[in-house]
């Protein structure tokens, strides 16, 4: 059996195991170990399997738990609630104000939590009950949270972009810069969509109470905490003051100081934030180790080179290959988490995309 055929079989088995809900890190690690052994023998496979975890001691990996800690502290110290109130103050008195406020708050909170899952989970608890109370249609209420929650993957600092940067050995600041404009544009398009729905189906989006300008200013002024954290985490990187890891550490420390100063966090709450950060980081690190073992296996199979040869044989245009990859991602996105999709596909698709002349940050 050829190495490329072994690689194709390994990828197929990995997708099947993932769909069967086998833990992603275990699935990638086992497929990578068995596949590597099938090509190079068990001795070399176990050497790779045993030494890979030591790669996580790299300084660059410390950015991940620090950004996670910052988002956890911001969530537990009610900054998300303050952000929703501020966004609602901006749109108060308009038809569809609460869904618009939800989208604006999700966009702002994404810049702190860095996670689509955390953003959607947080505002499901905050915004959906409020929209139900004011008589908004269930589809508009839940749909606005589900859609705007995805902004957490784009608007920096994004945990998913950090994971892609580690998997693809790419620049975190460049990825953050690349995600900013698409994230803001997507948020604006969500607002336009809510505006159109509110006009086409006014019964879905009742007009909310008007808020005096003094209350609006006070509500918006309460956003200073998030603005400060965003300035430290992102502005510090592009101002040349900090490296990404330093920015994450300073922003996490600032979030803790702000939370204690505003009496929104106790020592017990900080302990819970630390534990949650450790659990999340350990889970991600376990997955990354499995992904690297799988990536070593893919390199041994020369599967990306085989895909490039196949593209040249059928004389496919580069844009056609990108369209095929996008369709594949849409299908995977229906059943898999973003972390799983990135770590499974980057070792296979990234060499193909860069060989076609596309930039890895754009990809």
Short mmCIF file of C-alpha atoms in Angstrom, two decimals:
data_model
loop_
_atom_site.label_atom_id
_atom_site.label_comp_id
_atom_site.label_asym_id
_atom_site.label_seq_id
_atom_site.Cartn_x
_atom_site.Cartn_y
_atom_site.Cartn_z
CA UNK A 1 0.00 0.00 0.00
CA UNK A 2 1.40 3.41 -1.00
CA UNK A 3 2.04 6.10 1.62
CA UNK A 4 -0.51 8.44 0.01
CA UNK A 5 -3.16 5.73 0.14
CA UNK A 6 -2.34 5.19 3.82
CA UNK A 7 -2.71 8.95 4.32
CA UNK A 8 -6.11 9.03 2.62
CA UNK A 9 -7.26 6.07 4.71
CA UNK A 10 -6.01 7.79 7.88
CA UNK A 11 -7.91 11.00 7.12
CA UNK A 12 -11.08 9.00 6.40
CA UNK A 13 -10.78 7.06 9.67
CA UNK A 14 -10.17 10.31 11.57
CA UNK A 15 -13.34 11.91 10.17
CA UNK A 16 -15.35 8.77 11.03
CA UNK A 17 -13.97 8.70 14.60
CA UNK A 18 -14.76 12.40 15.02
CA UNK A 19 -18.33 11.93 13.79
CA UNK A 20 -18.66 9.06 16.28
CA UNK A 21 -17.78 11.61 19.02
CA UNK A 22 -14.44 10.07 19.91
CA UNK A 23 -12.52 12.84 21.76
CA UNK A 24 -10.69 14.83 19.10
CA UNK A 25 -7.23 14.75 20.70
CA UNK A 26 -7.41 10.99 21.20
CA UNK A 27 -8.71 10.39 17.67
CA UNK A 28 -5.94 12.43 16.01
CA UNK A 29 -3.25 10.99 18.26
CA UNK A 30 -4.29 7.37 17.68
CA UNK A 31 -4.70 7.77 13.91
CA UNK A 32 -1.37 9.63 13.70
CA UNK A 33 0.43 7.01 15.79
CA UNK A 34 -0.98 4.02 13.90
CA UNK A 35 -0.47 5.67 10.51
CA UNK A 36 3.12 6.68 11.30
CA UNK A 37 3.81 3.12 12.48
CA UNK A 38 2.37 1.70 9.25
CA UNK A 39 4.86 3.78 7.26
CA UNK A 40 7.97 3.90 9.46
CA UNK A 41 7.55 1.25 12.14
CA UNK A 42 6.38 1.34 15.74
CA UNK A 43 9.76 2.34 17.20
CA UNK A 44 9.92 5.65 15.33
CA UNK A 45 6.19 6.20 15.83
CA UNK A 46 6.52 5.93 19.61
CA UNK A 47 9.52 8.29 19.58
CA UNK A 48 7.39 10.94 17.82
CA UNK A 49 4.43 10.22 20.11
CA UNK A 50 6.59 10.52 23.23
CA UNK A 51 8.51 13.67 22.32
CA UNK A 52 5.68 15.75 20.82
CA UNK A 53 4.19 16.94 24.17
CA UNK A 54 7.50 18.62 25.05
CA UNK A 55 6.88 21.05 22.16
CA UNK A 56 4.14 22.63 24.28
CA UNK A 57 6.82 24.11 26.57
CA UNK A 58 7.44 26.76 23.91
CA UNK A 59 7.00 30.36 25.14
CA UNK A 60 4.56 31.11 22.31
CA UNK A 61 1.95 28.77 23.82
CA UNK A 62 1.59 30.90 26.96
CA UNK A 63 -0.55 33.38 25.01
CA UNK A 64 -3.41 30.88 24.94
CA UNK A 65 -4.16 30.49 28.70
CA UNK A 66 -3.64 34.23 29.26
CA UNK A 67 -6.28 35.25 26.71
CA UNK A 68 -8.61 32.55 28.08
CA UNK A 69 -8.11 33.89 31.64
CA UNK A 70 -8.88 37.44 30.50
CA UNK A 71 -12.13 36.32 28.87
CA UNK A 72 -13.13 34.20 31.87
CA UNK A 73 -12.61 37.07 34.32
CA UNK A 74 -14.50 39.49 32.05
CA UNK A 75 -17.42 37.07 31.86
CA UNK A 76 -17.62 36.41 35.61
CA UNK A 77 -17.33 40.08 36.54
CA UNK A 78 -20.54 41.03 34.66
CA UNK A 79 -18.77 43.06 31.96
CA UNK A 80 -20.98 41.31 29.40
CA UNK A 81 -24.11 42.59 31.18
CA UNK A 82 -22.74 46.15 31.20
CA UNK A 83 -21.91 45.88 27.52
CA UNK A 84 -25.45 44.73 26.68
CA UNK A 85 -26.94 47.63 28.64
CA UNK A 86 -24.65 50.08 26.81
CA UNK A 87 -25.50 48.64 23.40
CA UNK A 88 -29.21 48.76 24.25
CA UNK A 89 -28.81 52.43 25.20
CA UNK A 90 -27.41 53.18 21.74
CA UNK A 91 -30.33 51.55 19.91
CA UNK A 92 -33.11 52.36 22.42
CA UNK A 93 -36.39 53.57 20.93
CA UNK A 94 -35.89 51.85 17.57
CA UNK A 95 -37.79 48.89 16.24
CA UNK A 96 -35.61 45.83 16.74
CA UNK A 97 -33.45 47.63 19.33
CA UNK A 98 -32.78 44.57 21.51
CA UNK A 99 -31.56 42.27 18.68
CA UNK A 100 -29.39 45.12 17.42
CA UNK A 101 -28.05 45.65 20.95
CA UNK A 102 -27.35 41.92 21.18
CA UNK A 103 -25.32 42.01 17.97
CA UNK A 104 -23.39 45.09 19.10
CA UNK A 105 -22.74 43.55 22.52
CA UNK A 106 -21.61 40.26 20.97
CA UNK A 107 -19.19 42.16 18.72
CA UNK A 108 -17.73 44.02 21.70
CA UNK A 109 -17.61 40.98 23.97
CA UNK A 110 -15.92 38.95 21.22
CA UNK A 111 -13.03 41.36 21.48
CA UNK A 112 -12.55 40.26 25.09
CA UNK A 113 -13.66 36.64 25.33
CA UNK A 114 -12.04 35.61 22.03
CA UNK A 115 -14.45 32.69 21.78
CA UNK A 116 -17.62 32.22 19.72
CA UNK A 117 -18.86 29.55 22.12
CA UNK A 118 -18.39 31.80 25.18
CA UNK A 119 -20.03 34.75 23.40
CA UNK A 120 -23.09 32.77 22.32
CA UNK A 121 -23.47 31.06 25.72
CA UNK A 122 -23.16 34.34 27.64
CA UNK A 123 -25.69 36.32 25.61
CA UNK A 124 -28.14 33.44 25.46
CA UNK A 125 -28.51 33.95 29.21
CA UNK A 126 -28.47 37.76 29.09
CA UNK A 127 -30.24 38.83 25.90
CA UNK A 128 -32.76 36.11 25.02
CA UNK A 129 -34.81 36.45 28.26
CA UNK A 130 -34.96 40.24 27.75
CA UNK A 131 -36.18 39.87 24.16
CA UNK A 132 -38.80 37.35 25.25
CA UNK A 133 -39.98 39.74 27.97
CA UNK A 134 -40.53 42.52 25.44
CA UNK A 135 -42.39 40.25 23.00
CA UNK A 136 -39.77 39.64 20.31
CA UNK A 137 -40.33 36.62 18.06
CA UNK A 138 -38.43 33.54 19.18
CA UNK A 139 -36.66 33.11 15.83
CA UNK A 140 -35.38 36.69 15.83
CA UNK A 141 -34.32 36.51 19.48
CA UNK A 142 -32.40 33.25 19.27
CA UNK A 143 -31.17 33.81 15.71
CA UNK A 144 -29.55 37.14 16.56
CA UNK A 145 -27.55 35.52 19.39
CA UNK A 146 -26.61 32.44 17.35
CA UNK A 147 -25.43 34.55 14.41
CA UNK A 148 -23.65 37.29 16.37
CA UNK A 149 -21.99 34.69 18.58
CA UNK A 150 -19.86 33.66 15.61
CA UNK A 151 -18.12 37.05 15.73
CA UNK A 152 -15.95 35.68 18.53
CA UNK A 153 -13.91 33.75 15.98
CA UNK A 154 -13.11 36.87 13.91
CA UNK A 155 -12.80 39.97 16.06
CA UNK A 156 -9.44 39.96 17.88
CA UNK A 157 -8.19 38.77 20.25
CA UNK A 158 -9.57 35.46 18.96
CA UNK A 159 -8.63 32.19 20.66
CA UNK A 160 -9.38 30.29 17.45
CA UNK A 161 -6.94 32.48 15.52
CA UNK A 162 -4.27 31.79 18.14
CA UNK A 163 -4.88 28.06 17.69
CA UNK A 164 -4.61 28.43 13.90
CA UNK A 165 -1.42 30.47 14.34
CA UNK A 166 0.10 27.67 16.43
CA UNK A 167 -1.02 24.98 13.97
CA UNK A 168 0.10 26.87 10.85
CA UNK A 169 3.16 28.55 12.45
CA UNK A 170 1.74 31.93 11.43
CA UNK A 171 1.92 35.42 12.98
CA UNK A 172 -0.73 36.13 15.66
CA UNK A 173 -0.69 39.95 15.05
CA UNK A 174 -1.14 39.44 11.30
CA UNK A 175 -4.08 37.11 11.90
CA UNK A 176 -5.68 39.55 14.35
CA UNK A 177 -5.32 42.35 11.79
CA UNK A 178 -6.83 40.16 9.08
CA UNK A 179 -9.87 39.34 11.21
CA UNK A 180 -10.77 42.86 12.33
CA UNK A 181 -12.35 44.27 9.14
CA UNK A 182 -14.29 41.08 8.23
CA UNK A 183 -15.55 40.88 11.83
CA UNK A 184 -16.79 44.48 11.86
CA UNK A 185 -18.34 44.13 8.39
CA UNK A 186 -20.14 40.96 9.42
CA UNK A 187 -21.51 42.70 12.54
CA UNK A 188 -22.79 45.59 10.36
CA UNK A 189 -24.44 43.14 7.96
CA UNK A 190 -26.15 41.44 10.91
CA UNK A 191 -27.50 44.85 11.98
CA UNK A 192 -28.80 45.51 8.46
CA UNK A 193 -30.47 42.08 8.45
CA UNK A 194 -32.27 42.82 11.73
CA UNK A 195 -33.34 46.22 10.38
CA UNK A 196 -34.82 44.61 7.24
CA UNK A 197 -36.61 41.88 9.22
CA UNK A 198 -38.02 44.51 11.59
CA UNK A 199 -39.50 46.41 8.63
CA UNK A 200 -40.78 43.36 6.75
CA UNK A 201 -42.24 41.70 9.87
CA UNK A 202 -42.88 44.47 12.41
CA UNK A 203 -44.81 42.05 14.65
CA UNK A 204 -41.52 40.21 15.26
CA UNK A 205 -39.75 43.31 16.62
CA UNK A 206 -41.80 45.71 18.80
CA UNK A 207 -40.61 49.26 19.42
CA UNK A 208 -38.85 49.50 22.79
CA UNK A 209 -39.05 52.36 25.29
CA UNK A 210 -37.12 55.54 24.57
CA UNK A 211 -34.17 56.20 26.88
CA UNK A 212 -33.24 59.75 27.94
CA UNK A 213 -29.89 60.97 26.60
CA UNK A 214 -28.43 61.31 30.06
CA UNK A 215 -29.04 57.62 30.78
CA UNK A 216 -27.61 56.69 27.39
CA UNK A 217 -24.38 58.56 28.03
CA UNK A 218 -23.99 56.97 31.47
CA UNK A 219 -24.65 53.48 30.06
CA UNK A 220 -22.17 53.93 27.22
CA UNK A 221 -19.56 55.38 29.60
CA UNK A 222 -19.68 52.09 31.53
CA UNK A 223 -17.97 50.44 28.54
CA UNK A 224 -14.63 51.89 29.63
CA UNK A 225 -13.59 48.57 31.17
CA UNK A 226 -13.91 46.66 27.91
CA UNK A 227 -12.37 49.53 25.96
CA UNK A 228 -9.35 49.48 28.27
CA UNK A 229 -8.90 45.71 27.98
CA UNK A 230 -9.23 45.85 24.19
CA UNK A 231 -6.71 48.69 24.05
CA UNK A 232 -4.21 46.72 26.11
CA UNK A 233 -4.72 43.39 24.33
CA UNK A 234 -4.92 44.58 20.72
CA UNK A 235 -3.80 48.21 20.76
CA UNK A 236 -0.69 47.27 22.73
CA UNK A 237 0.33 44.77 20.06
CA UNK A 238 -0.08 47.14 17.12
CA UNK A 239 1.32 50.10 19.03
CA UNK A 240 4.53 48.12 19.35
CA UNK A 241 4.40 48.21 23.15
CA UNK A 242 3.98 44.47 23.76
CA UNK A 243 4.40 41.13 22.09
CA UNK A 244 1.16 39.08 21.84
CA UNK A 245 2.08 37.08 24.95
CA UNK A 246 2.95 40.20 26.94
CA UNK A 247 -0.27 41.90 25.80
CA UNK A 248 -2.32 38.87 26.87
CA UNK A 249 -0.62 38.82 30.30
CA UNK A 250 -1.10 42.55 30.91
CA UNK A 251 -4.72 42.48 29.74
CA UNK A 252 -5.48 39.46 31.94
CA UNK A 253 -3.93 41.22 34.96
CA UNK A 254 -5.85 44.41 34.15
CA UNK A 255 -9.12 42.43 33.94
CA UNK A 256 -8.47 41.00 37.42
CA UNK A 257 -7.62 44.43 38.87
CA UNK A 258 -10.72 46.04 37.32
CA UNK A 259 -12.96 43.22 38.50
CA UNK A 260 -11.71 43.51 42.10
CA UNK A 261 -11.78 47.33 42.06
CA UNK A 262 -15.41 47.34 40.90
CA UNK A 263 -16.32 44.69 43.52
CA UNK A 264 -17.50 42.31 40.81
CA UNK A 265 -15.06 39.54 41.69
CA UNK A 266 -14.08 37.81 44.92
CA UNK A 267 -11.10 35.62 45.76
CA UNK A 268 -13.35 32.59 45.38
CA UNK A 269 -14.46 33.88 41.99
CA UNK A 270 -10.84 34.37 40.92
CA UNK A 271 -10.08 30.80 42.01
CA UNK A 272 -13.00 29.57 39.89
CA UNK A 273 -11.68 31.59 36.92
CA UNK A 274 -8.24 30.01 37.34
CA UNK A 275 -9.73 26.50 37.49
CA UNK A 276 -11.87 27.12 34.41
CA UNK A 277 -8.84 28.49 32.56
CA UNK A 278 -6.78 25.44 33.50
CA UNK A 279 -9.50 23.04 32.36
CA UNK A 280 -9.97 24.83 29.03
CA UNK A 281 -6.21 25.14 28.41
CA UNK A 282 -5.56 21.48 29.28
CA UNK A 283 -8.30 20.40 26.88
CA UNK A 284 -6.88 22.54 24.06
CA UNK A 285 -3.30 21.40 24.71
CA UNK A 286 -4.37 17.76 24.63
CA UNK A 287 -6.04 18.39 21.28
CA UNK A 288 -2.98 20.25 19.92
CA UNK A 289 -0.65 17.37 20.87
CA UNK A 290 -2.91 14.95 19.01
CA UNK A 291 -3.03 17.34 16.05
CA UNK A 292 0.77 17.52 15.86
CA UNK A 293 1.12 13.74 15.94
CA UNK A 294 -1.44 13.59 13.12
CA UNK A 295 0.44 16.33 11.23
CA UNK A 296 3.71 14.34 11.42
CA UNK A 297 1.84 11.39 9.96
CA UNK A 298 0.42 13.51 7.11
CA UNK A 299 3.91 14.82 6.29
CA UNK A 300 5.20 11.23 6.07
CA UNK A 301 2.40 10.26 3.67
CA UNK A 302 3.15 13.17 1.29
CA UNK A 303 -0.63 13.51 0.99
CA UNK A 304 -0.53 17.29 0.27
CA UNK A 305 1.93 16.64 -2.58
CA UNK A 306 -0.45 14.02 -3.96
CA UNK A 307 -3.32 16.51 -3.87
CA UNK A 308 -1.19 19.08 -5.71
CA UNK A 309 -0.32 16.48 -8.37
CA UNK A 310 -4.04 15.67 -8.71
CA UNK A 311 -4.89 19.35 -9.15
CA UNK A 312 -2.24 19.70 -11.85
CA UNK A 313 -3.46 16.53 -13.59
CA UNK A 314 -7.04 17.82 -13.86
CA UNK A 315 -5.76 21.36 -14.59
CA UNK A 316 -7.99 22.91 -11.94
CA UNK A 317 -7.85 26.67 -11.55
CA UNK A 318 -6.69 27.87 -8.10
CA UNK A 319 -10.05 29.58 -7.44
CA UNK A 320 -11.85 26.30 -8.21
CA UNK A 321 -9.72 24.48 -5.61
CA UNK A 322 -10.54 27.18 -3.03
CA UNK A 323 -14.25 26.81 -3.81
CA UNK A 324 -14.03 23.04 -3.30
CA UNK A 325 -12.25 23.56 0.04
CA UNK A 326 -14.93 26.06 1.11
CA UNK A 327 -17.71 23.59 0.29
CA UNK A 328 -15.85 20.94 2.30
CA UNK A 329 -15.59 23.37 5.25
CA UNK A 330 -19.31 24.18 5.07
CA UNK A 331 -20.15 20.47 5.25
CA UNK A 332 -17.72 19.90 8.15
CA UNK A 333 -19.07 22.98 9.91
CA UNK A 334 -22.48 21.34 10.16
CA UNK A 335 -21.16 18.57 12.39
CA UNK A 336 -17.78 19.59 13.86
CA UNK A 337 -16.47 22.32 16.17
CA UNK A 338 -14.21 25.03 14.73
CA UNK A 339 -11.18 23.82 16.69
CA UNK A 340 -11.65 20.31 15.32
CA UNK A 341 -12.01 21.53 11.74
CA UNK A 342 -8.88 23.70 11.92
CA UNK A 343 -6.61 21.12 13.50
CA UNK A 344 -7.81 18.27 11.25
CA UNK A 345 -7.60 20.14 7.94
CA UNK A 346 -4.62 22.50 8.32
CA UNK A 347 -1.96 19.77 7.90
CA UNK A 348 -3.69 18.59 4.71
CA UNK A 349 -4.97 21.76 3.04
CA UNK A 350 -2.49 24.47 4.05
CA UNK A 351 0.44 23.13 1.96
CA UNK A 352 -1.93 22.83 -1.02
CA UNK A 353 -3.24 26.39 -0.62
CA UNK A 354 0.24 27.92 -0.27
CA UNK A 355 1.49 25.89 -3.26
CA UNK A 356 -1.29 27.48 -5.32
CA UNK A 357 0.11 30.90 -4.43
CA UNK A 358 -2.37 31.95 -1.74
CA UNK A 359 -1.24 33.59 1.49
CA UNK A 360 -1.66 31.46 4.63
CA UNK A 361 -3.08 34.42 6.60
CA UNK A 362 -5.73 34.99 3.93
CA UNK A 363 -6.52 31.25 3.96
#
